[in-house]
PDB file of C-alpha atoms and ligand atoms in Angstrom:
ATOM      1  CA  MET K  12     154.100 270.830  34.542  1.00 87.00           C
ATOM      2  CA  ARG K  13     157.821 271.499  35.295  1.00 97.00           C
ATOM      3  CA  GLN K  14     159.338 275.035  34.842  1.00 97.00           C
ATOM      4  CA  PRO K  15     162.016 275.046  32.648  1.00 97.00           C
ATOM      5  CA  ILE K  16     165.264 276.515  34.156  1.00 98.00           C
ATOM      6  CA  ILE K  17     167.861 278.457  32.364  1.00 98.00           C
ATOM      7  CA  ALA K  18     170.783 278.725  34.123  1.00 98.00           C
ATOM      8  CA  GLY K  19     174.429 281.059  33.321  1.00 98.00           C
ATOM      9  CA  ASN K  20     177.332 279.329  34.359  1.00 98.00           C
ATOM     10  CA  TRP K  21     179.605 282.069  34.270  1.00 98.00           C
ATOM     11  CA  LYS K  22     182.856 279.625  35.459  1.00 98.00           C
ATOM     12  CA  MET K  23     185.526 281.955  36.320  1.00 98.00           C
ATOM     13  CA  HIS K  24     184.679 285.179  34.320  1.00 98.00           C
ATOM     14  CA  LYS K  25     183.443 288.777  35.318  1.00 98.00           C
ATOM     15  CA  THR K  26     184.752 291.363  37.568  1.00 98.00           C
ATOM     16  CA  VAL K  27     182.030 292.591  40.181  1.00 98.00           C
ATOM     17  CA  ALA K  28     181.937 295.782  37.679  1.00 98.00           C
ATOM     18  CA  GLU K  29     181.357 293.257  34.345  1.00 98.00           C
ATOM     19  CA  ALA K  30     178.618 291.024  36.467  1.00 98.00           C
ATOM     20  CA  LEU K  31     176.603 294.559  37.159  1.00 98.00           C
ATOM     21  CA  ALA K  32     176.968 295.656  33.791  1.00 98.00           C
ATOM     22  CA  PHE K  33     175.537 292.306  32.652  1.00 98.00           C
ATOM     23  CA  VAL K  34     172.400 292.563  34.959  1.00 97.00           C
ATOM     24  CA  GLU K  35     171.483 296.227  34.159  1.00 96.00           C
ATOM     25  CA  ALA K  36     171.757 294.915  30.507  1.00 97.00           C
ATOM     26  CA  ILE K  37     169.574 291.753  30.592  1.00 96.00           C
ATOM     27  CA  LYS K  38     166.945 293.617  33.296  1.00 94.00           C
ATOM     28  CA  PRO K  39     164.907 295.470  30.765  1.00 92.00           C
ATOM     29  CA  GLU K  40     163.789 292.075  29.301  1.00 92.00           C
ATOM     30  CA  LEU K  41     164.258 289.533  32.022  1.00 92.00           C
ATOM     31  CA  ALA K  42     162.786 291.184  34.990  1.00 84.00           C
ATOM     32  CA  GLY K  43     159.140 290.634  34.037  1.00 85.00           C
ATOM     33  CA  ALA K  44     157.544 287.190  33.720  1.00 81.00           C
ATOM     34  CA  THR K  45     159.259 284.977  31.421  1.00 87.00           C
ATOM     35  CA  ALA K  46     158.196 281.091  30.576  1.00 92.00           C
ATOM     36  CA  ALA K  47     161.643 279.910  31.865  1.00 95.00           C
ATOM     37  CA  GLU K  48     163.199 280.448  35.214  1.00 97.00           C
ATOM     38  CA  THR K  49     166.502 282.612  35.279  1.00 97.00           C
ATOM     39  CA  VAL K  50     169.563 281.789  37.120  1.00 98.00           C
ATOM     40  CA  ILE K  51     172.821 283.314  36.935  1.00 98.00           C
ATOM     41  CA  CYS K  52     175.586 281.511  38.607  1.00 98.00           C
ATOM     42  CA  ALA K  53     178.578 283.622  39.166  1.00 98.00           C
ATOM     43  CA  PRO K  54     182.173 283.558  40.715  1.00 98.00           C
ATOM     44  CA  PHE K  55     181.751 283.894  44.715  1.00 98.00           C
ATOM     45  CA  THR K  56     183.009 287.065  44.616  1.00 98.00           C
ATOM     46  CA  ALA K  57     180.168 289.027  42.355  1.00 98.00           C
ATOM     47  CA  LEU K  58     177.299 287.071  44.117  1.00 98.00           C
ATOM     48  CA  ALA K  59     176.534 289.692  46.895  1.00 98.00           C
ATOM     49  CA  SER K  60     176.309 292.393  44.351  1.00 98.00           C
ATOM     50  CA  LEU K  61     174.248 290.451  41.970  1.00 98.00           C
ATOM     51  CA  ALA K  62     171.801 289.416  44.768  1.00 98.00           C
ATOM     52  CA  GLU K  63     171.151 292.876  45.755  1.00 98.00           C
ATOM     53  CA  ALA K  64     171.116 293.707  41.836  1.00 97.00           C
ATOM     54  CA  VAL K  65     168.381 291.562  40.962  1.00 97.00           C
ATOM     55  CA  LYS K  66     166.115 292.205  43.995  1.00 96.00           C
ATOM     56  CA  GLY K  67     162.364 292.577  43.121  1.00 94.00           C
ATOM     57  CA  THR K  68     162.974 290.517  39.588  1.00 95.00           C
ATOM     58  CA  PRO K  69     162.754 287.060  39.071  1.00 95.00           C
ATOM     59  CA  ILE K  70     166.156 286.708  37.979  1.00 96.00           C
ATOM     60  CA  ARG K  71     167.913 284.119  40.440  1.00 98.00           C
ATOM     61  CA  ILE K  72     171.568 284.002  41.450  1.00 98.00           C
ATOM     62  CA  GLY K  73     173.541 280.824  41.978  1.00 98.00           C
ATOM     63  CA  ALA K  74     177.096 279.784  43.235  1.00 98.00           C
ATOM     64  CA  GLN K  75     178.994 277.172  41.150  1.00 98.00           C
ATOM     65  CA  ASP K  76     180.534 275.244  44.184  1.00 98.00           C
ATOM     66  CA  LEU K  77     180.534 275.175  47.915  1.00 98.00           C
ATOM     67  CA  PHE K  78     182.025 273.349  50.968  1.00 98.00           C
ATOM     68  CA  TRP K  79     179.603 271.044  52.706  1.00 98.00           C
ATOM     69  CA  GLU K  80     180.783 272.245  56.530  1.00 98.00           C
ATOM     70  CA  GLU K  81     179.196 275.438  57.997  1.00 97.00           C
ATOM     71  CA  GLN K  82     182.694 276.734  59.500  1.00 97.00           C
ATOM     72  CA  GLY K  83     185.968 275.532  60.334  1.00 98.00           C
ATOM     73  CA  ALA K  84     189.558 275.425  59.215  1.00 98.00           C
ATOM     74  CA  TYR K  85     188.792 274.916  55.858  1.00 98.00           C
ATOM     75  CA  THR K  86     191.263 277.684  54.024  1.00 98.00           C
ATOM     76  CA  GLY K  87     190.236 279.005  50.528  1.00 98.00           C
ATOM     77  CA  GLU K  88     186.130 277.338  50.960  1.00 98.00           C
ATOM     78  CA  ILE K  89     182.708 278.891  51.285  1.00 98.00           C
ATOM     79  CA  SER K  90     179.917 277.188  53.261  1.00 98.00           C
ATOM     80  CA  PRO K  91     176.385 277.135  52.672  1.00 98.00           C
ATOM     81  CA  LEU K  92     175.555 279.729  55.347  1.00 98.00           C
ATOM     82  CA  MET K  93     178.094 282.327  53.831  1.00 98.00           C
ATOM     83  CA  LEU K  94     175.739 281.962  50.616  1.00 98.00           C
ATOM     84  CA  LYS K  95     172.611 281.854  52.275  1.00 98.00           C
ATOM     85  CA  GLU K  96     173.319 285.253  53.746  1.00 97.00           C
ATOM     86  CA  LEU K  97     174.189 286.645  50.566  1.00 97.00           C
ATOM     87  CA  GLY K  98     170.862 285.625  49.029  1.00 97.00           C
ATOM     88  CA  VAL K  99     172.163 282.791  46.697  1.00 98.00           C
ATOM     89  CA  SER K 100     169.222 280.720  45.723  1.00 98.00           C
ATOM     90  CA  TYR K 101     170.811 277.968  43.503  1.00 98.00           C
ATOM     91  CA  VAL K 102     174.463 276.280  43.653  1.00 98.00           C
ATOM     92  CA  ILE K 103     176.090 274.194  41.172  1.00 98.00           C
ATOM     93  CA  VAL K 104     177.350 270.641  42.619  1.00 98.00           C
ATOM     94  CA  GLY K 105     179.697 268.684  40.858  1.00 98.00           C
ATOM     95  CA  HIS K 106     180.686 270.368  37.661  1.00 98.00           C
ATOM     96  CA  SER K 107     182.918 268.595  35.516  1.00 98.00           C
ATOM     97  CA  GLU K 108     185.530 271.103  35.491  1.00 97.00           C
ATOM     98  CA  ARG K 109     185.534 270.590  39.211  1.00 98.00           C
ATOM     99  CA  ARG K 110     185.438 266.938  39.063  1.00 97.00           C
ATOM    100  CA  GLN K 111     188.413 266.965  36.521  1.00 96.00           C
ATOM    101  CA  TYR K 112     190.378 269.374  38.257  1.00 97.00           C
ATOM    102  CA  PHE K 113     189.771 269.778  41.644  1.00 97.00           C
ATOM    103  CA  ALA K 114     189.144 266.093  42.438  1.00 96.00           C
ATOM    104  CA  GLU K 115     185.534 266.193  43.008  1.00 98.00           C
ATOM    105  CA  THR K 116     183.920 262.635  43.583  1.00 98.00           C
ATOM    106  CA  ASP K 117     180.536 261.499  43.767  1.00 98.00           C
ATOM    107  CA  GLU K 118     181.211 261.010  47.610  1.00 98.00           C
ATOM    108  CA  THR K 119     181.878 264.920  48.006  1.00 98.00           C
ATOM    109  CA  VAL K 120     179.207 265.837  45.650  1.00 98.00           C
ATOM    110  CA  ASN K 121     176.621 264.055  47.897  1.00 98.00           C
ATOM    111  CA  LYS K 122     177.836 265.622  50.861  1.00 98.00           C
ATOM    112  CA  LYS K 123     177.765 269.064  49.184  1.00 98.00           C
ATOM    113  CA  VAL K 124     173.930 268.242  47.756  1.00 98.00           C
ATOM    114  CA  LYS K 125     172.889 267.669  51.265  1.00 98.00           C
ATOM    115  CA  ALA K 126     174.641 270.552  52.742  1.00 98.00           C
ATOM    116  CA  ALA K 127     172.885 272.862  50.219  1.00 98.00           C
ATOM    117  CA  LEU K 128     169.369 271.310  50.914  1.00 98.00           C
ATOM    118  CA  LYS K 129     170.161 271.531  54.943  1.00 98.00           C
ATOM    119  CA  HIS K 130     170.388 275.375  54.175  1.00 98.00           C
ATOM    120  CA  GLY K 131     167.707 276.032  51.883  1.00 98.00           C
ATOM    121  CA  LEU K 132     169.964 276.104  48.405  1.00 98.00           C
ATOM    122  CA  VAL K 133     168.791 274.301  45.316  1.00 98.00           C
ATOM    123  CA  PRO K 134     171.623 272.341  44.149  1.00 98.00           C
ATOM    124  CA  ILE K 135     171.715 271.930  40.337  1.00 99.00           C
ATOM    125  CA  VAL K 136     173.623 268.431  40.495  1.00 98.00           C
ATOM    126  CA  CYS K 137     175.972 267.855  37.318  1.00 98.00           C
ATOM    127  CA  VAL K 138     176.398 264.452  35.756  1.00 98.00           C
ATOM    128  CA  GLY K 139     177.595 263.305  32.293  1.00 98.00           C
ATOM    129  CA  GLU K 140     180.028 261.240  30.749  1.00 98.00           C
ATOM    130  CA  THR K 141     183.542 261.634  29.200  1.00 96.00           C
ATOM    131  CA  LEU K 142     184.010 261.147  25.454  1.00 96.00           C
ATOM    132  CA  GLU K 143     186.185 257.903  26.250  1.00 96.00           C
ATOM    133  CA  GLN K 144     183.288 256.388  28.349  1.00 97.00           C
ATOM    134  CA  ARG K 145     180.625 257.054  25.600  1.00 96.00           C
ATOM    135  CA  GLU K 146     182.749 255.781  23.213  1.00 95.00           C
ATOM    136  CA  ALA K 147     182.941 252.895  25.284  1.00 97.00           C
ATOM    137  CA  GLY K 148     179.526 252.493  25.622  1.00 97.00           C
ATOM    138  CA  GLU K 149     179.360 253.356  29.356  1.00 98.00           C
ATOM    139  CA  THR K 150     177.148 256.507  29.383  1.00 98.00           C
ATOM    140  CA  PHE K 151     173.977 254.966  30.734  1.00 98.00           C
ATOM    141  CA  GLN K 152     176.024 253.109  33.417  1.00 98.00           C
ATOM    142  CA  VAL K 153     178.116 256.742  34.441  1.00 98.00           C
ATOM    143  CA  VAL K 154     175.040 258.972  34.529  1.00 98.00           C
ATOM    144  CA  GLU K 155     173.049 256.312  36.235  1.00 98.00           C
ATOM    145  CA  GLN K 156     176.204 255.668  39.222  1.00 98.00           C
ATOM    146  CA  GLN K 157     176.672 259.901  39.377  1.00 98.00           C
ATOM    147  CA  THR K 158     173.012 260.282  39.926  1.00 98.00           C
ATOM    148  CA  ARG K 159     172.860 257.174  42.449  1.00 98.00           C
ATOM    149  CA  LEU K 160     175.873 258.116  44.524  1.00 98.00           C
ATOM    150  CA  GLY K 161     175.056 262.088  44.254  1.00 98.00           C
ATOM    151  CA  LEU K 162     171.432 261.697  45.534  1.00 98.00           C
ATOM    152  CA  ALA K 163     172.258 258.813  48.002  1.00 98.00           C
ATOM    153  CA  GLY K 164     170.481 259.513  51.412  1.00 98.00           C
ATOM    154  CA  LEU K 165     168.042 262.112  50.185  1.00 98.00           C
ATOM    155  CA  THR K 166     164.250 261.960  50.803  1.00 98.00           C
ATOM    156  CA  ALA K 167     162.020 261.818  47.571  1.00 98.00           C
ATOM    157  CA  GLU K 168     160.562 265.228  48.538  1.00 98.00           C
ATOM    158  CA  GLN K 169     164.286 266.604  48.649  1.00 98.00           C
ATOM    159  CA  VAL K 170     165.131 265.080  45.450  1.00 98.00           C
ATOM    160  CA  ALA K 171     161.584 266.603  43.530  1.00 98.00           C
ATOM    161  CA  GLY K 172     162.742 270.351  44.516  1.00 98.00           C
ATOM    162  CA  LEU K 173     166.263 269.973  43.158  1.00 98.00           C
ATOM    163  CA  VAL K 174     167.832 270.431  39.557  1.00 98.00           C
ATOM    164  CA  ILE K 175     169.848 268.025  38.027  1.00 98.00           C
ATOM    165  CA  ALA K 176     171.988 268.931  34.739  1.00 98.00           C
ATOM    166  CA  TYR K 177     173.090 266.077  32.282  1.00 98.00           C
ATOM    167  CA  GLU K 178     176.374 267.753  30.821  1.00 98.00           C
ATOM    168  CA  PRO K 179     178.582 265.244  28.314  1.00 98.00           C
ATOM    169  CA  VAL K 180     181.836 266.462  29.126  1.00 97.00           C
ATOM    170  CA  TRP K 181     182.967 266.089  25.654  1.00 96.00           C
ATOM    171  CA  ALA K 182     179.928 268.624  24.665  1.00 96.00           C
ATOM    172  CA  ILE K 183     181.050 271.470  27.048  1.00 95.00           C
ATOM    173  CA  GLY K 184     182.565 274.356  25.669  1.00 92.00           C
ATOM    174  CA  THR K 185     183.826 272.381  22.374  1.00 93.00           C
ATOM    175  CA  GLY K 186     180.903 273.661  20.115  1.00 90.00           C
ATOM    176  CA  ARG K 187     180.015 270.210  19.929  1.00 91.00           C
ATOM    177  CA  THR K 188     176.125 269.508  21.149  1.00 91.00           C
ATOM    178  CA  ALA K 189     174.552 266.500  21.996  1.00 92.00           C
ATOM    179  CA  THR K 190     171.812 265.919  19.433  1.00 96.00           C
ATOM    180  CA  ASP K 191     168.502 266.691  20.395  1.00 98.00           C
ATOM    181  CA  ALA K 192     167.309 263.226  20.473  1.00 97.00           C
ATOM    182  CA  ASP K 193     170.790 261.694  22.084  1.00 97.00           C
ATOM    183  CA  ALA K 194     170.255 264.306  24.877  1.00 98.00           C
ATOM    184  CA  GLU K 195     166.674 263.288  25.474  1.00 98.00           C
ATOM    185  CA  GLU K 196     167.274 259.729  25.393  1.00 98.00           C
ATOM    186  CA  VAL K 197     170.071 260.342  28.582  1.00 98.00           C
ATOM    187  CA  ILE K 198     167.873 262.515  30.293  1.00 98.00           C
ATOM    188  CA  ALA K 199     164.783 260.197  30.216  1.00 98.00           C
ATOM    189  CA  TYR K 200     167.283 257.355  31.279  1.00 98.00           C
ATOM    190  CA  ILE K 201     168.399 259.716  34.259  1.00 98.00           C
ATOM    191  CA  ARG K 202     164.625 260.329  34.953  1.00 98.00           C
ATOM    192  CA  GLY K 203     164.196 256.623  34.902  1.00 98.00           C
ATOM    193  CA  VAL K 204     166.810 256.283  37.578  1.00 98.00           C
ATOM    194  CA  VAL K 205     164.948 258.834  40.029  1.00 98.00           C
ATOM    195  CA  ASN K 206     162.139 256.928  39.377  1.00 98.00           C
ATOM    196  CA  ASP K 207     163.428 253.722  40.770  1.00 98.00           C
ATOM    197  CA  LEU K 208     165.169 255.289  43.594  1.00 98.00           C
ATOM    198  CA  PHE K 209     162.619 257.880  44.586  1.00 98.00           C
ATOM    199  CA  GLY K 210     159.489 257.129  43.139  1.00 98.00           C
ATOM    200  CA  ALA K 211     157.315 257.902  40.504  1.00 98.00           C
ATOM    201  CA  GLU K 212     156.252 261.718  41.970  1.00 98.00           C
ATOM    202  CA  ALA K 213     160.220 262.916  42.599  1.00 98.00           C
ATOM    203  CA  ALA K 214     160.735 261.541  38.813  1.00 98.00           C
ATOM    204  CA  GLU K 215     157.868 263.782  37.595  1.00 98.00           C
ATOM    205  CA  ARG K 216     158.823 266.941  39.427  1.00 98.00           C
ATOM    206  CA  VAL K 217     162.860 267.058  39.345  1.00 98.00           C
ATOM    207  CA  ARG K 218     163.912 269.162  36.581  1.00 98.00           C
ATOM    208  CA  ILE K 219     166.754 267.732  34.439  1.00 98.00           C
ATOM    209  CA  GLN K 220     168.451 270.185  32.424  1.00 98.00           C
ATOM    210  CA  TYR K 221     170.841 269.421  29.215  1.00 98.00           C
ATOM    211  CA  GLY K 222     174.200 271.509  29.291  1.00 98.00           C
ATOM    212  CA  GLY K 223     177.081 271.396  26.320  1.00 97.00           C
ATOM    213  CA  SER K 224     177.580 274.003  23.874  1.00 96.00           C
ATOM    214  CA  VAL K 225     173.861 275.169  23.854  1.00 97.00           C
ATOM    215  CA  LYS K 226     173.569 278.239  22.059  1.00 97.00           C
ATOM    216  CA  PRO K 227     170.658 280.880  20.521  1.00 97.00           C
ATOM    217  CA  ASP K 228     170.102 278.667  17.880  1.00 96.00           C
ATOM    218  CA  ASN K 229     170.370 274.973  19.072  1.00 96.00           C
ATOM    219  CA  ILE K 230     168.201 275.654  22.379  1.00 97.00           C
ATOM    220  CA  ALA K 231     164.575 275.380  20.659  1.00 97.00           C
ATOM    221  CA  GLY K 232     164.999 271.981  19.605  1.00 97.00           C
ATOM    222  CA  LEU K 233     166.437 270.508  23.122  1.00 97.00           C
ATOM    223  CA  LEU K 234     163.931 272.066  25.093  1.00 97.00           C
ATOM    224  CA  ALA K 235     161.101 270.958  22.469  1.00 97.00           C
ATOM    225  CA  GLN K 236     161.884 267.277  24.128  1.00 98.00           C
ATOM    226  CA  PRO K 237     159.711 266.049  26.647  1.00 98.00           C
ATOM    227  CA  ASN K 238     162.245 265.130  29.276  1.00 98.00           C
ATOM    228  CA  ILE K 239     164.542 268.371  28.695  1.00 98.00           C
ATOM    229  CA  ASP K 240     163.534 271.031  31.450  1.00 98.00           C
ATOM    230  CA  GLY K 241     165.825 274.009  30.300  1.00 98.00           C
ATOM    231  CA  ALA K 242     169.762 274.388  30.027  1.00 98.00           C
ATOM    232  CA  LEU K 243     172.769 275.011  32.224  1.00 98.00           C
ATOM    233  CA  VAL K 244     174.722 277.403  29.850  1.00 98.00           C
ATOM    234  CA  GLY K 245     178.444 278.387  30.164  1.00 98.00           C
ATOM    235  CA  GLY K 246     179.902 280.608  26.693  1.00 97.00           C
ATOM    236  CA  ALA K 247     176.690 281.491  25.294  1.00 98.00           C
ATOM    237  CA  SER K 248     175.396 283.030  28.837  1.00 98.00           C
ATOM    238  CA  LEU K 249     178.161 285.298  29.091  1.00 98.00           C
ATOM    239  CA  ASP K 250     176.989 287.986  26.597  1.00 98.00           C
ATOM    240  CA  PRO K 251     173.817 289.455  27.607  1.00 98.00           C
ATOM    241  CA  VAL K 252     172.383 289.798  23.919  1.00 97.00           C
ATOM    242  CA  SER K 253     172.807 285.771  24.031  1.00 97.00           C
ATOM    243  CA  PHE K 254     171.382 285.145  27.496  1.00 98.00           C
ATOM    244  CA  ILE K 255     168.306 286.905  26.587  1.00 97.00           C
ATOM    245  CA  ALA K 256     168.062 284.926  23.360  1.00 96.00           C
ATOM    246  CA  LEU K 257     168.104 281.645  25.311  1.00 97.00           C
ATOM    247  CA  VAL K 258     165.583 282.710  28.255  1.00 96.00           C
ATOM    248  CA  ARG K 259     163.125 284.321  25.920  1.00 90.00           C
ATOM    249  CA  ARG K 260     162.707 282.204  22.949  1.00 75.00           C
TER     250      ARG K 260
HETATM  251  C1  PEP F  23     178.905 274.364  31.196  1.00 89.67           C
HETATM  252  O1  PEP F  23     180.018 275.164  31.718  1.00 89.67           O
HETATM  253  O2  PEP F  23     178.192 274.018  32.047  1.00 89.67           O
HETATM  254  C2  PEP F  23     178.593 274.396  29.973  1.00 89.67           C
HETATM  255  C3  PEP F  23     177.911 273.625  29.578  1.00 89.67           C
HETATM  256  O3  PEP F  23     179.598 275.226  28.921  1.00 89.67           O
HETATM  257  P1  PEP F  23     179.487 275.551  27.632  1.00 89.67           P
HETATM  258  O4  PEP F  23     177.878 275.690  27.233  1.00 89.67           O
HETATM  259  O5  PEP F  23     180.257 276.382  27.354  1.00 89.67           O
HETATM  260  O6  PEP F  23     179.454 274.175  26.809  1.00 89.67           O
END
């Protein structure tokens, strides 16, 4: 059985003080056992304080990006070693905003995934089609290519332990969620791609989330689908009450 994983992606929101206030607000509700694993992917500046604040709880902390080298002349970048030292467990790789605004490609995603795994960070690898691609009937082709190239060169065991997030770009921050059936269809397809590339065991074990305008009132239907193992949540993860409702359904 795959444990569902609910990950909040705060994007460029929350100062350290705001991040700590959020954690103090959710701790009474989420510090015990929950059916879903809880992850907060925060800005780099808040990671150290958050990792300290969630010590002794099952809440895990994630970064939103990383660079693939361990150190060097890469002004402005953050290495996997630096994240690991802070107590970070997860790292989002290839979010569509990074692909769109920061020239992330499937090749750089692959380098980052490998670097994360090498240093014991669990990558949350984002894939998903744009509205244009969906309307052109290219959804399956796009997610297949992103999955193939993003995971190229990994072992079946490595793939089994990571997380894939299917995030249709047209659903992110738009209030327009994929239907339960549409999300399930694409996620089942991605699981099939993993099966073809890495075998049945990896396909059975890898967790695949849905992301795109997930809210407390639409998460239940999505998570009831057999192939959907949780959600990557942007906007609705910023408010403690709504985040608690997403994790404790
Ligand atoms: C995201 O940023 O990964 C996301 C899914 O955002 P939202 O939930 O706001 O659509």
